[in-house]
Each structure stands twice: as structure tokens, then as C-alpha cells.
JSON list of C-alpha atoms in Angstrom, two decimals:
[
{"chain": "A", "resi": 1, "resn": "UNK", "atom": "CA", "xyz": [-6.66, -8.84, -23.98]},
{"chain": "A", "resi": 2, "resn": "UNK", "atom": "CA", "xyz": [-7.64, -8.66, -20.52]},
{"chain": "A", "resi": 3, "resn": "UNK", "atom": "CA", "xyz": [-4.98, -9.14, -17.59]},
{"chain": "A", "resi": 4, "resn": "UNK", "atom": "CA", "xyz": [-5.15, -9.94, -14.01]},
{"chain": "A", "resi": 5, "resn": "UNK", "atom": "CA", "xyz": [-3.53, -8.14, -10.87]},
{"chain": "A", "resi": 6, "resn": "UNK", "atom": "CA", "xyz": [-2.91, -11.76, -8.63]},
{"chain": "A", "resi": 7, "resn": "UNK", "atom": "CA", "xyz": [-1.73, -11.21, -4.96]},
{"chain": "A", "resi": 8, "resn": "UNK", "atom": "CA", "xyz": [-0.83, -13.68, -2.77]},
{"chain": "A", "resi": 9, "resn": "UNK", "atom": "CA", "xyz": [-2.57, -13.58, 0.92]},
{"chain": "A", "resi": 10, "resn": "UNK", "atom": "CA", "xyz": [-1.76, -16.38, 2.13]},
{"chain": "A", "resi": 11, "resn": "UNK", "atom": "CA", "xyz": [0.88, -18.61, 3.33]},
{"chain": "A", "resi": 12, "resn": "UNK", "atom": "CA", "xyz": [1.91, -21.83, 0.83]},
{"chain": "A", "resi": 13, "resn": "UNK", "atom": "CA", "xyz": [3.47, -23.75, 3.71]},
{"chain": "A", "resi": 14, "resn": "UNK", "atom": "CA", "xyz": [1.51, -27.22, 4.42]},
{"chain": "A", "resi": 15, "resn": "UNK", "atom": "CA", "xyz": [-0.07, -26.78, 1.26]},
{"chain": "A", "resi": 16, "resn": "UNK", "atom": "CA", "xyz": [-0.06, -29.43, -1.39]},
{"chain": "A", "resi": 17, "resn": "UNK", "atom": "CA", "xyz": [2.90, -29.97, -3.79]},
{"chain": "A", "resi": 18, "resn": "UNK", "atom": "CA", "xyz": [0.78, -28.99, -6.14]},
{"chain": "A", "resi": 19, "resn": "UNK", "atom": "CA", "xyz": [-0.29, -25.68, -4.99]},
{"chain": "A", "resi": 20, "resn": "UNK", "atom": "CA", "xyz": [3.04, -24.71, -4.28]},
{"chain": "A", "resi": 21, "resn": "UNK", "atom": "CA", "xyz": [4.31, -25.49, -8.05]},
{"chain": "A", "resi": 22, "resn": "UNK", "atom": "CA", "xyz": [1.48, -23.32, -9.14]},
{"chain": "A", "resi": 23, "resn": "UNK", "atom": "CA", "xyz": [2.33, -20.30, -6.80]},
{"chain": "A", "resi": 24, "resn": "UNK", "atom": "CA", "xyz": [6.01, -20.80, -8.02]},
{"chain": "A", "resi": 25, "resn": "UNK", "atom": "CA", "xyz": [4.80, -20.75, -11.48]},
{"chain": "A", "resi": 26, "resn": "UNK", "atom": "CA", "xyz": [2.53, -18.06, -11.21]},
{"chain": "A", "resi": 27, "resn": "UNK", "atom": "CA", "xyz": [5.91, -16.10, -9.98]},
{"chain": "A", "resi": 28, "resn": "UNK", "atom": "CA", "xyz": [4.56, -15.51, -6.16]},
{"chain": "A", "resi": 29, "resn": "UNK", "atom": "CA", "xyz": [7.20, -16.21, -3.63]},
{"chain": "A", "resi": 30, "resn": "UNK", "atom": "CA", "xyz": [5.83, -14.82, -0.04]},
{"chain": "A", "resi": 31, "resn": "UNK", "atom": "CA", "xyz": [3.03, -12.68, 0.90]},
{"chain": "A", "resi": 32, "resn": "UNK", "atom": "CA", "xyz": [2.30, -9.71, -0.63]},
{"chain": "A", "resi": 33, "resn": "UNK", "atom": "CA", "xyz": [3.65, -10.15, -3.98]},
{"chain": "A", "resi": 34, "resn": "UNK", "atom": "CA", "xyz": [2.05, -9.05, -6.71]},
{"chain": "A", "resi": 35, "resn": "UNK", "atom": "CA", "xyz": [2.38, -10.21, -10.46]},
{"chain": "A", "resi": 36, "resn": "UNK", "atom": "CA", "xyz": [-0.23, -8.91, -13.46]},
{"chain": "A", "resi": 37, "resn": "UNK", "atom": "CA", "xyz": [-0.49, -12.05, -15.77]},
{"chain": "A", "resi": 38, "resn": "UNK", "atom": "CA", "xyz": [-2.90, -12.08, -19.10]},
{"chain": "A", "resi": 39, "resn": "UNK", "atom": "CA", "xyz": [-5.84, -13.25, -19.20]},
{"chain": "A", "resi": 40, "resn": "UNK", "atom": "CA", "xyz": [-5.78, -17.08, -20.05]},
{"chain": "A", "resi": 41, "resn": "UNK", "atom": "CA", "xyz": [-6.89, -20.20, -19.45]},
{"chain": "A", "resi": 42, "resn": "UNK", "atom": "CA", "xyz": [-3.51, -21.72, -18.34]},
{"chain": "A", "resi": 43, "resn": "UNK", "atom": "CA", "xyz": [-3.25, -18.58, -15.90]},
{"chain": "A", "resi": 44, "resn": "UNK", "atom": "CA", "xyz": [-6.71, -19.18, -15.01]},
{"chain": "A", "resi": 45, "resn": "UNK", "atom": "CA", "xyz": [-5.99, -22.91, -13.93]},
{"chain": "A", "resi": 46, "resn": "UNK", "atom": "CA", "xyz": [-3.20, -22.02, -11.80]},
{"chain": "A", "resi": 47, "resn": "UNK", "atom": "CA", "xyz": [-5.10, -19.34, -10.03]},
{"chain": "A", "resi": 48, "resn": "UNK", "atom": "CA", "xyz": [-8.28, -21.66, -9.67]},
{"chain": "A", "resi": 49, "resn": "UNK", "atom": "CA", "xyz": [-5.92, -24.36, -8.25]},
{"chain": "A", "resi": 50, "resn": "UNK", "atom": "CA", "xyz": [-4.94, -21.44, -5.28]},
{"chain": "A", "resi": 51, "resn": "UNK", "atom": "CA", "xyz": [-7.86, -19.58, -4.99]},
{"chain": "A", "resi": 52, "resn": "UNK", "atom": "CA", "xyz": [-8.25, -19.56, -1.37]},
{"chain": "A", "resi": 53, "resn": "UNK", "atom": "CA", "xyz": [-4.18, -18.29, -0.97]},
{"chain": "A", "resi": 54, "resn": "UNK", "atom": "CA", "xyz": [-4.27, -14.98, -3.38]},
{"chain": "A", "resi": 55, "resn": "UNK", "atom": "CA", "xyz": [-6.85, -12.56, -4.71]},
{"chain": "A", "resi": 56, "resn": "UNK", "atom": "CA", "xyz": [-7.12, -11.65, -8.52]},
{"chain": "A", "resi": 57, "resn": "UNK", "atom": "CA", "xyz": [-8.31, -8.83, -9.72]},
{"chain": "A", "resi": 58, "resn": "UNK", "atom": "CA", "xyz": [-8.96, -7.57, -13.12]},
{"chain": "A", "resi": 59, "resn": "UNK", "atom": "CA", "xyz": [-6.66, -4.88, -14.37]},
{"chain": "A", "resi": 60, "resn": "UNK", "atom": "CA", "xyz": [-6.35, -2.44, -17.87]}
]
């Protein structure tokens, strides 16, 4: 199964509750951290919910 390097870029402050659960659940706490998740379409949710605050790439 495929898995996916996600980094957060951005700042979660004045974001919606919402998008800070999903950073918190995706395990990102401050910029620059970097967590490699598998490939599924819970994961895929959360990232889609944050897109614009990390960048996901895929990973081996």
C-alpha cells in the first residue's frame, strides 16, 4: 500500500476548529513536521480538509 510524506507549511492559527482537529489528528503540531501516513481515504479527507496548510507527497 502506498503512503504519504505530509508536511505542514503553514500556520493553523485563525484557522477553523475544524482544520485544527484535523492537523492534530493527522499528528502535525507546528511547522515543519513531518508524519508518513498510509494511503487512505480517512487520511485522504483530513489532508483534503488542509490542503492549502501542508504538502503531501507520495513516498515507498
Amino acid at each position: 500500500m502506498a503512503r504519504l510524506k505530509v508536511t505542514q507549511v503553514r500556520s493553523g492559527i485563525g484557522r477553523k476548529q475544524n482544520q485544527r482537529d484535523s492537523l492534530r489528528s493527522l499528528g502535525l503540531k507546528r511547522i515543519n513536521d513531518v508524519v508518513v501516513k498510509e494511503d487512505r481515504p480517512e487520511i485522504r479527507g483530513m489532508i483534503f480538509a488542509v490542503n492549502h496548510l501542508v504538502s503531501v507527497e507520495e513516498v515507498e
